[in-house]
Coordinates of C-alpha atoms and ligand atoms in Angstrom, one line a residue:
M16 CA -5.0 176.0 108.5
M17 CA -4.9 177.2 104.9
G18 CA -6.4 180.5 104.2
G19 CA -8.9 181.3 101.5
D20 CA -10.9 178.8 99.6
P21 CA -9.9 175.3 100.8
L22 CA -10.7 173.9 97.3
L23 CA -8.1 176.1 95.9
S24 CA -5.6 175.0 98.5
G25 CA -4.0 178.4 98.9
F26 CA -1.1 178.5 101.4
E27 CA -0.6 182.0 102.6
D28 CA 2.3 181.7 105.0
S29 CA 4.6 180.0 102.5
E30 CA 7.1 182.9 102.4
S31 CA 7.9 182.9 106.1
Y32 CA 9.8 179.6 106.4
E33 CA 12.7 178.0 104.5
F34 CA 12.2 175.1 102.1
E35 CA 13.2 172.3 104.5
T36 CA 10.8 173.6 107.1
R37 CA 7.9 174.0 104.7
A38 CA 8.5 170.4 103.4
I39 CA 7.7 169.2 106.9
R40 CA 5.2 171.7 108.1
A41 CA 3.4 173.6 105.3
G42 CA -0.3 172.8 105.1
Q43 CA 0.0 170.4 108.0
P44 CA -1.2 171.9 111.2
H45 CA -1.4 169.7 114.3
D46 CA -4.8 167.9 114.6
P47 CA -6.8 170.6 116.5
R48 CA -8.8 167.9 118.4
T49 CA -6.0 165.6 119.7
G50 CA -2.8 167.5 119.0
G51 CA -1.6 164.7 116.7
V52 CA 1.5 165.9 114.9
V53 CA 0.8 163.9 111.7
T54 CA -2.0 164.9 109.3
P55 CA -4.6 162.2 109.6
I56 CA -5.7 160.1 106.6
A57 CA -9.3 161.4 106.2
L58 CA -11.4 158.6 104.8
A59 CA -14.8 160.1 105.0
T60 CA -16.5 160.4 101.6
T61 CA -19.2 162.7 102.8
F62 CA -19.4 165.5 105.4
A63 CA -22.2 166.7 107.7
Q64 CA -24.0 169.9 106.8
D65 CA -25.4 172.5 109.1
A66 CA -28.2 173.3 106.7
I67 CA -29.1 172.4 103.2
G68 CA -26.2 173.5 101.0
H69 CA -24.1 174.6 104.1
P70 CA -21.2 172.2 104.6
K71 CA -19.4 172.8 107.9
N72 CA -15.9 173.5 106.8
G73 CA -16.2 173.8 103.0
Y74 CA -16.2 170.0 102.7
E75 CA -19.2 168.2 101.2
Y76 CA -18.1 165.2 99.1
A77 CA -14.6 163.7 98.9
R78 CA -14.1 163.8 95.2
T79 CA -14.6 167.6 95.4
G80 CA -12.5 168.1 98.4
N81 CA -10.6 166.0 101.1
P82 CA -8.6 167.3 104.1
T83 CA -5.6 165.0 103.5
R84 CA -5.5 166.0 99.9
H85 CA -5.7 169.7 100.8
A86 CA -2.9 169.4 103.3
Y87 CA -0.6 167.7 100.7
Q88 CA -1.7 170.2 98.0
A89 CA -0.8 173.1 100.2
C90 CA 2.5 171.6 101.2
L91 CA 3.7 170.8 97.7
A92 CA 2.3 174.1 96.3
S93 CA 4.3 176.0 98.9
L94 CA 7.5 174.1 97.8
E95 CA 7.0 175.1 94.2
G96 CA 6.4 178.7 95.2
A97 CA 2.8 178.3 94.0
N98 CA -0.5 179.7 95.3
Y99 CA -2.4 176.7 94.0
G100 CA -1.7 173.0 94.0
H101 CA -3.8 170.1 92.7
A102 CA -3.2 166.4 93.3
F103 CA -4.1 163.8 90.8
A104 CA -4.2 160.0 90.6
S105 CA -1.0 159.9 88.5
G106 CA 1.4 162.1 86.7
L107 CA -0.5 161.4 83.4
A108 CA -3.8 162.3 85.1
A109 CA -2.3 165.6 86.1
E110 CA -1.1 166.2 82.6
D111 CA -4.5 165.2 81.2
A112 CA -6.2 167.7 83.4
L113 CA -4.0 170.5 82.2
L114 CA -4.4 169.5 78.5
R115 CA -8.2 169.5 78.9
Q116 CA -8.1 173.2 79.1
L117 CA -7.2 173.4 75.3
S118 CA -10.0 173.6 72.8
P119 CA -10.1 171.6 69.5
G120 CA -7.9 173.1 66.8
S121 CA -5.2 174.1 69.3
E122 CA -1.6 173.1 68.8
I123 CA 1.0 172.2 71.4
L124 CA 4.7 172.6 70.9
L125 CA 6.8 170.1 72.8
G126 CA 10.4 169.6 73.4
D127 CA 11.9 166.9 71.2
D128 CA 12.8 164.8 74.2
A129 CA 10.1 164.0 76.7
Y130 CA 8.7 161.2 78.8
G131 CA 7.2 158.6 76.4
G132 CA 3.8 158.6 78.2
T133 CA 3.5 162.4 77.9
F134 CA 4.0 162.1 74.1
R135 CA 1.5 159.2 73.9
L136 CA -1.1 161.2 75.9
I137 CA -0.7 164.4 73.8
D138 CA -0.4 162.6 70.4
K139 CA -2.8 159.6 70.8
I140 CA -5.5 160.8 73.2
H141 CA -5.6 164.6 72.8
G142 CA -4.7 164.2 69.1
K143 CA -8.0 162.5 68.6
M144 CA -9.8 165.4 70.3
G145 CA -8.4 167.8 67.6
I146 CA -5.3 169.0 69.3
S147 CA -2.1 168.8 67.2
N148 CA 1.5 168.7 68.3
R149 CA 4.8 169.5 67.0
A150 CA 8.3 168.8 68.4
V151 CA 10.9 171.6 68.5
D152 CA 14.6 171.6 69.5
L153 CA 14.4 173.6 72.7
T154 CA 18.2 173.8 73.1
R155 CA 17.7 176.6 70.5
P156 CA 14.8 178.7 71.9
E157 CA 14.9 181.0 68.9
L158 CA 13.4 178.2 66.9
I159 CA 10.1 178.5 68.8
R160 CA 9.2 181.6 66.8
D161 CA 9.5 179.7 63.5
S162 CA 7.4 176.8 64.8
W163 CA 4.7 178.9 66.4
S164 CA 1.4 179.2 64.5
A165 CA -1.8 181.1 64.9
N166 CA -3.2 178.0 66.7
T167 CA -0.3 177.3 69.0
R168 CA -1.4 177.8 72.6
L169 CA 1.1 175.9 74.8
L170 CA 4.7 174.9 75.0
W171 CA 5.4 171.8 77.0
L172 CA 8.8 171.0 78.2
E173 CA 10.8 168.9 80.6
T174 CA 14.2 169.9 82.0
P175 CA 16.2 167.8 82.7
T176 CA 14.6 165.6 80.0
N177 CA 13.8 162.0 80.2
P178 CA 15.9 160.1 79.2
M179 CA 18.5 162.2 77.4
L180 CA 19.1 164.6 80.3
G181 CA 18.9 167.6 78.0
I182 CA 18.7 171.0 79.7
F183 CA 16.5 173.8 78.5
D184 CA 16.6 177.5 79.5
I185 CA 13.3 177.9 81.2
E186 CA 13.5 181.7 81.6
A187 CA 14.5 182.3 78.0
I188 CA 11.8 180.0 76.7
C189 CA 9.1 181.6 78.9
G190 CA 10.2 185.0 77.6
I191 CA 9.7 184.0 74.0
V192 CA 6.5 182.1 74.5
H193 CA 4.9 184.9 76.5
D194 CA 5.8 187.3 73.8
L195 CA 3.9 185.1 71.4
G196 CA 0.9 185.0 73.7
G197 CA 1.3 181.4 74.8
Q198 CA 1.7 179.5 78.0
V199 CA 4.5 177.3 79.3
V200 CA 4.1 174.1 81.2
V201 CA 7.2 172.6 82.8
D202 CA 7.4 168.9 83.9
N203 CA 9.6 169.3 87.0
T204 CA 9.7 165.6 87.8
F205 CA 13.4 165.1 87.4
A206 CA 14.5 168.2 89.2
T207 CA 11.9 168.4 92.0
P208 CA 11.1 171.8 93.6
Y209 CA 14.2 171.4 95.8
L210 CA 16.5 171.8 92.9
Q211 CA 14.4 173.9 90.5
Q212 CA 11.4 176.1 90.7
P213 CA 10.0 176.8 87.2
L214 CA 7.3 179.2 88.3
S215 CA 9.9 181.6 89.6
L216 CA 11.5 181.4 86.1
G217 CA 8.3 182.4 84.4
A218 CA 6.4 179.0 83.8
D219 CA 2.7 179.2 83.9
A220 CA 2.2 175.7 85.4
V221 CA 4.4 173.0 86.8
I222 CA 3.5 169.3 86.6
H223 CA 5.0 166.4 88.6
S224 CA 4.9 162.7 88.5
A225 CA 4.8 162.4 92.3
T226 CA 5.4 158.7 91.7
K227 CA 9.1 159.6 91.4
Y228 CA 11.1 161.9 93.8
I229 CA 8.1 163.4 95.6
G230 CA 6.9 160.0 96.9
G231 CA 10.5 158.8 96.8
H232 CA 10.0 155.2 98.0
S233 CA 8.4 153.4 95.0
D234 CA 5.1 152.9 96.8
V235 CA 2.7 155.5 95.5
V236 CA 1.5 156.6 92.0
G237 CA 0.6 160.3 91.9
G238 CA 0.5 163.5 89.9
F239 CA 0.5 167.2 90.7
V240 CA 0.0 170.5 89.1
A241 CA 1.2 173.8 90.7
T242 CA 0.4 177.2 89.4
N243 CA 0.0 180.9 90.3
D244 CA -2.5 181.5 87.5
E245 CA -5.9 181.8 89.1
D246 CA -7.8 180.8 85.9
I247 CA -5.8 177.6 85.5
A248 CA -6.3 176.8 89.2
E249 CA -10.0 177.3 89.0
E250 CA -10.3 175.1 85.9
L251 CA -8.2 172.4 87.6
V252 CA -10.5 172.4 90.7
F253 CA -13.4 172.1 88.2
I254 CA -11.7 169.2 86.4
Q255 CA -10.8 167.4 89.6
N256 CA -14.5 167.4 90.5
A257 CA -15.9 166.9 87.0
V258 CA -13.5 164.3 85.8
G259 CA -12.5 162.7 89.1
A260 CA -8.9 161.5 88.6
I261 CA -8.0 162.7 92.1
A262 CA -5.4 161.3 94.4
S263 CA -6.7 159.1 97.2
P264 CA -6.3 160.1 100.8
F265 CA -3.8 157.3 101.4
D266 CA -1.8 158.3 98.4
C267 CA -1.8 161.9 99.5
Y268 CA -0.6 160.8 102.9
L269 CA 2.2 158.7 101.4
A270 CA 3.3 161.5 99.1
M271 CA 3.3 164.0 101.9
R272 CA 5.3 161.7 104.1
G273 CA 7.8 161.4 101.2
V274 CA 8.0 165.2 100.7
K275 CA 9.2 165.7 104.3
T276 CA 12.6 164.1 103.5
L277 CA 12.8 165.4 99.9
P278 CA 15.7 167.9 100.7
V279 CA 17.9 165.3 102.5
R280 CA 17.2 162.6 99.9
M281 CA 17.9 165.0 97.0
D282 CA 21.2 166.0 98.5
R283 CA 22.3 162.4 98.6
H284 CA 20.9 161.6 95.1
C285 CA 22.9 164.5 93.7
E286 CA 26.1 163.5 95.5
N287 CA 25.9 159.8 94.5
A288 CA 25.0 160.6 90.9
S289 CA 27.9 163.0 90.6
Q290 CA 30.4 160.4 91.7
I291 CA 28.9 157.8 89.4
S292 CA 29.0 160.1 86.4
E293 CA 32.7 160.7 87.0
M294 CA 33.4 157.0 87.2
L295 CA 31.4 156.3 84.0
M296 CA 33.3 159.1 82.2
S297 CA 36.6 157.3 82.8
H298 CA 35.3 153.9 81.7
N299 CA 36.4 152.7 78.3
A300 CA 33.2 150.8 77.5
I301 CA 31.3 154.0 77.5
S302 CA 31.1 156.5 74.7
D303 CA 29.3 159.4 76.4
V304 CA 27.8 160.2 79.8
L305 CA 24.8 162.5 79.9
Y306 CA 24.7 164.2 83.3
P307 CA 24.1 168.0 83.6
G308 CA 26.7 168.2 86.4
L309 CA 29.5 167.3 84.0
S310 CA 31.3 170.4 82.6
H311 CA 31.2 169.0 79.0
H312 CA 27.4 168.6 79.1
Q313 CA 25.6 170.8 76.5
G314 CA 23.4 172.4 79.2
H315 CA 25.8 172.6 82.1
Q316 CA 25.9 176.4 82.3
I317 CA 22.2 176.7 82.1
A318 CA 21.7 173.9 84.7
A319 CA 24.1 175.6 87.0
R320 CA 22.1 178.8 86.8
Q321 CA 18.6 177.5 87.0
M322 CA 19.1 174.5 89.3
S323 CA 20.6 174.3 92.8
G324 CA 21.9 170.7 92.1
F325 CA 22.2 168.4 89.1
G326 CA 19.8 165.6 90.2
G327 CA 20.0 161.9 90.6
M328 CA 19.4 160.7 87.0
V329 CA 22.3 159.7 84.8
S330 CA 22.2 158.3 81.2
F331 CA 25.1 157.0 79.2
R332 CA 25.8 155.4 75.8
L333 CA 27.8 152.3 75.3
K334 CA 30.5 151.8 72.6
G335 CA 29.2 148.2 72.1
G336 CA 25.7 149.5 71.1
R337 CA 22.4 147.8 71.9
P338 CA 24.0 144.3 72.8
A339 CA 26.3 146.0 75.3
A340 CA 23.4 147.9 76.8
E341 CA 21.3 144.7 77.1
T342 CA 24.2 142.8 78.7
L343 CA 24.9 145.6 81.2
V344 CA 21.3 146.1 82.5
V345 CA 20.9 142.4 83.4
N346 CA 24.2 142.1 85.2
T347 CA 23.9 144.7 88.0
K348 CA 23.0 143.3 91.4
L349 CA 22.1 146.4 93.4
F350 CA 20.8 148.5 90.5
T351 CA 17.5 146.8 89.9
L352 CA 16.4 146.3 86.3
A353 CA 13.0 148.2 86.4
E354 CA 11.1 151.1 85.0
S355 CA 10.4 154.3 87.0
L356 CA 12.9 156.4 88.9
G357 CA 13.4 158.8 91.8
A358 CA 13.2 156.5 94.8
V359 CA 15.7 155.6 97.5
E360 CA 16.8 152.4 95.7
S361 CA 18.9 152.5 92.5
L362 CA 17.3 151.4 89.3
I363 CA 18.7 150.7 85.8
E364 CA 16.9 150.5 82.5
H365 CA 17.1 150.4 78.7
P366 CA 14.8 153.3 77.6
A367 CA 14.5 152.5 73.9
V368 CA 12.8 149.2 74.7
M369 CA 11.4 149.8 78.2
T370 CA 10.1 153.3 79.1
H371 CA 10.3 155.0 75.6
A372 CA 9.0 152.3 73.2
S373 CA 6.0 154.6 72.6
V374 CA 8.2 157.3 70.9
A375 CA 9.9 154.9 68.4
G376 CA 9.7 156.3 64.9
S377 CA 8.8 159.8 66.2
A378 CA 11.0 162.9 66.5
L379 CA 11.4 161.9 70.1
E380 CA 13.0 158.5 69.4
V381 CA 15.9 157.6 71.7
P382 CA 19.1 155.7 70.7
D383 CA 19.3 152.0 71.5
D384 CA 22.8 152.2 73.0
L385 CA 21.5 154.3 75.8
V386 CA 21.2 153.1 79.4
R387 CA 19.5 155.2 82.1
I388 CA 20.1 154.9 85.8
S389 CA 18.2 156.3 88.7
V390 CA 20.9 156.7 91.4
G391 CA 19.5 155.9 94.8
I392 CA 20.7 156.9 98.2
E393 CA 22.6 153.7 99.1
S394 CA 26.3 153.6 100.0
I395 CA 28.2 155.2 97.1
S396 CA 31.0 152.6 97.3
D397 CA 28.5 149.7 96.9
L398 CA 26.9 151.5 93.9
L399 CA 30.2 152.1 92.2
S400 CA 31.4 148.5 92.7
D401 CA 28.1 147.2 91.4
L402 CA 28.3 149.2 88.2
E403 CA 32.0 148.3 87.7
Q404 CA 31.4 144.6 88.1
A405 CA 28.5 144.7 85.6
L406 CA 30.6 146.7 83.1
N407 CA 33.2 143.9 83.2
F408 CA 30.6 141.7 81.4
I409 CA 31.0 143.8 78.3
G410 CA 34.8 144.0 78.4
Ligands
LIG5 C1 6.8 159.0 85.2 C2 6.8 160.3 84.5 C3 5.6 160.9 84.1 C4 4.3 160.2 84.2 O1 3.9 160.0 85.6 P1 3.0 158.8 86.2 O2 3.0 159.1 87.6 O3 3.7 157.5 85.8 O4 1.7 158.9 85.5 C5 5.6 162.1 83.5 N1 6.8 162.8 83.3 C6 8.0 162.3 83.7 C7 9.2 163.1 83.5 C8 8.0 161.0 84.3 O5 9.2 160.5 84.6

């Protein structure tokens, strides 16, 4: 079982096994009563106490702590190289829990390309609570010093970014921000801990939309925060309990089931995305392909250094502009027109209108000739033919 305080979900043995092994075993002992090899879905909302105020195994009420959640938290924390992990009801609930640690008057710097919902949460919800934000071009980390003010507390970044697939140098950015006395949060949703571990590059906290690659099968909404900072961890345990946006036992079970195959899925996502990016590069309807694995990509060198693979997300721009983008996304057969990403099936979408409408008019606005695909793990030949036949509709 996990050592230490179960509410902090520490996983002490994380160093002794390789990633693939920990994905399957970390935090998931066999059921001591039956020998069952799968962590049970623990549905109990309350737990017997030996005496007043003396819960048997540290569990008293399921919002505060739940065994399935703790197993999942220990597993994913281990994969991020974190001492502490905290599961929430969605990626945005996880982000909200982290943002609640800021007091009114604080300012957040954020990368000028980010998931639309993250910007909406920071700007529209936390903005009302007296927290301001400013976007900065993180491809030039030296700009952080100019944008930093006496009230800036936090720098928030994604890499690769959604949907422009921008790459930022986590280590360089953390060095500058720590110099300035701030903290860095990295949204690691696109890379997953299999390809990139931001804490080892200096980040103070990592967040995930577990809805994407962690769950991996488009059947669970979830969020996660991993950290080695004990103060942040304690505050997150408090917020899980005090606010209550926790992940349910069934959702934790599904996410943990997904994590077991994360390494093999990511290998295939990367391989398929790489082949598709090459095909798109040579297609004459396309003006640019945004994939960090391509040598012409702005962040290719940094990605090659800080990631062990380039991921399964590819964006590209069409010479025919918005009409061409709109025609393409309705003519694929295997690539399903849908929001979200990171699951076994391939998806296609038009970010300016679908996932990123909430950033229109802001510094984070995305071009309307852009199409984003989430490359699944189907047969690469089927995926290539599907895109080729759909591209024929735009000439
Ligand atoms: C989807 C997503 C989120 C939000 O997560 P939810 O689980 O949908 O709340 C945050 N960041 C990124 C990069 C995402 O793709």
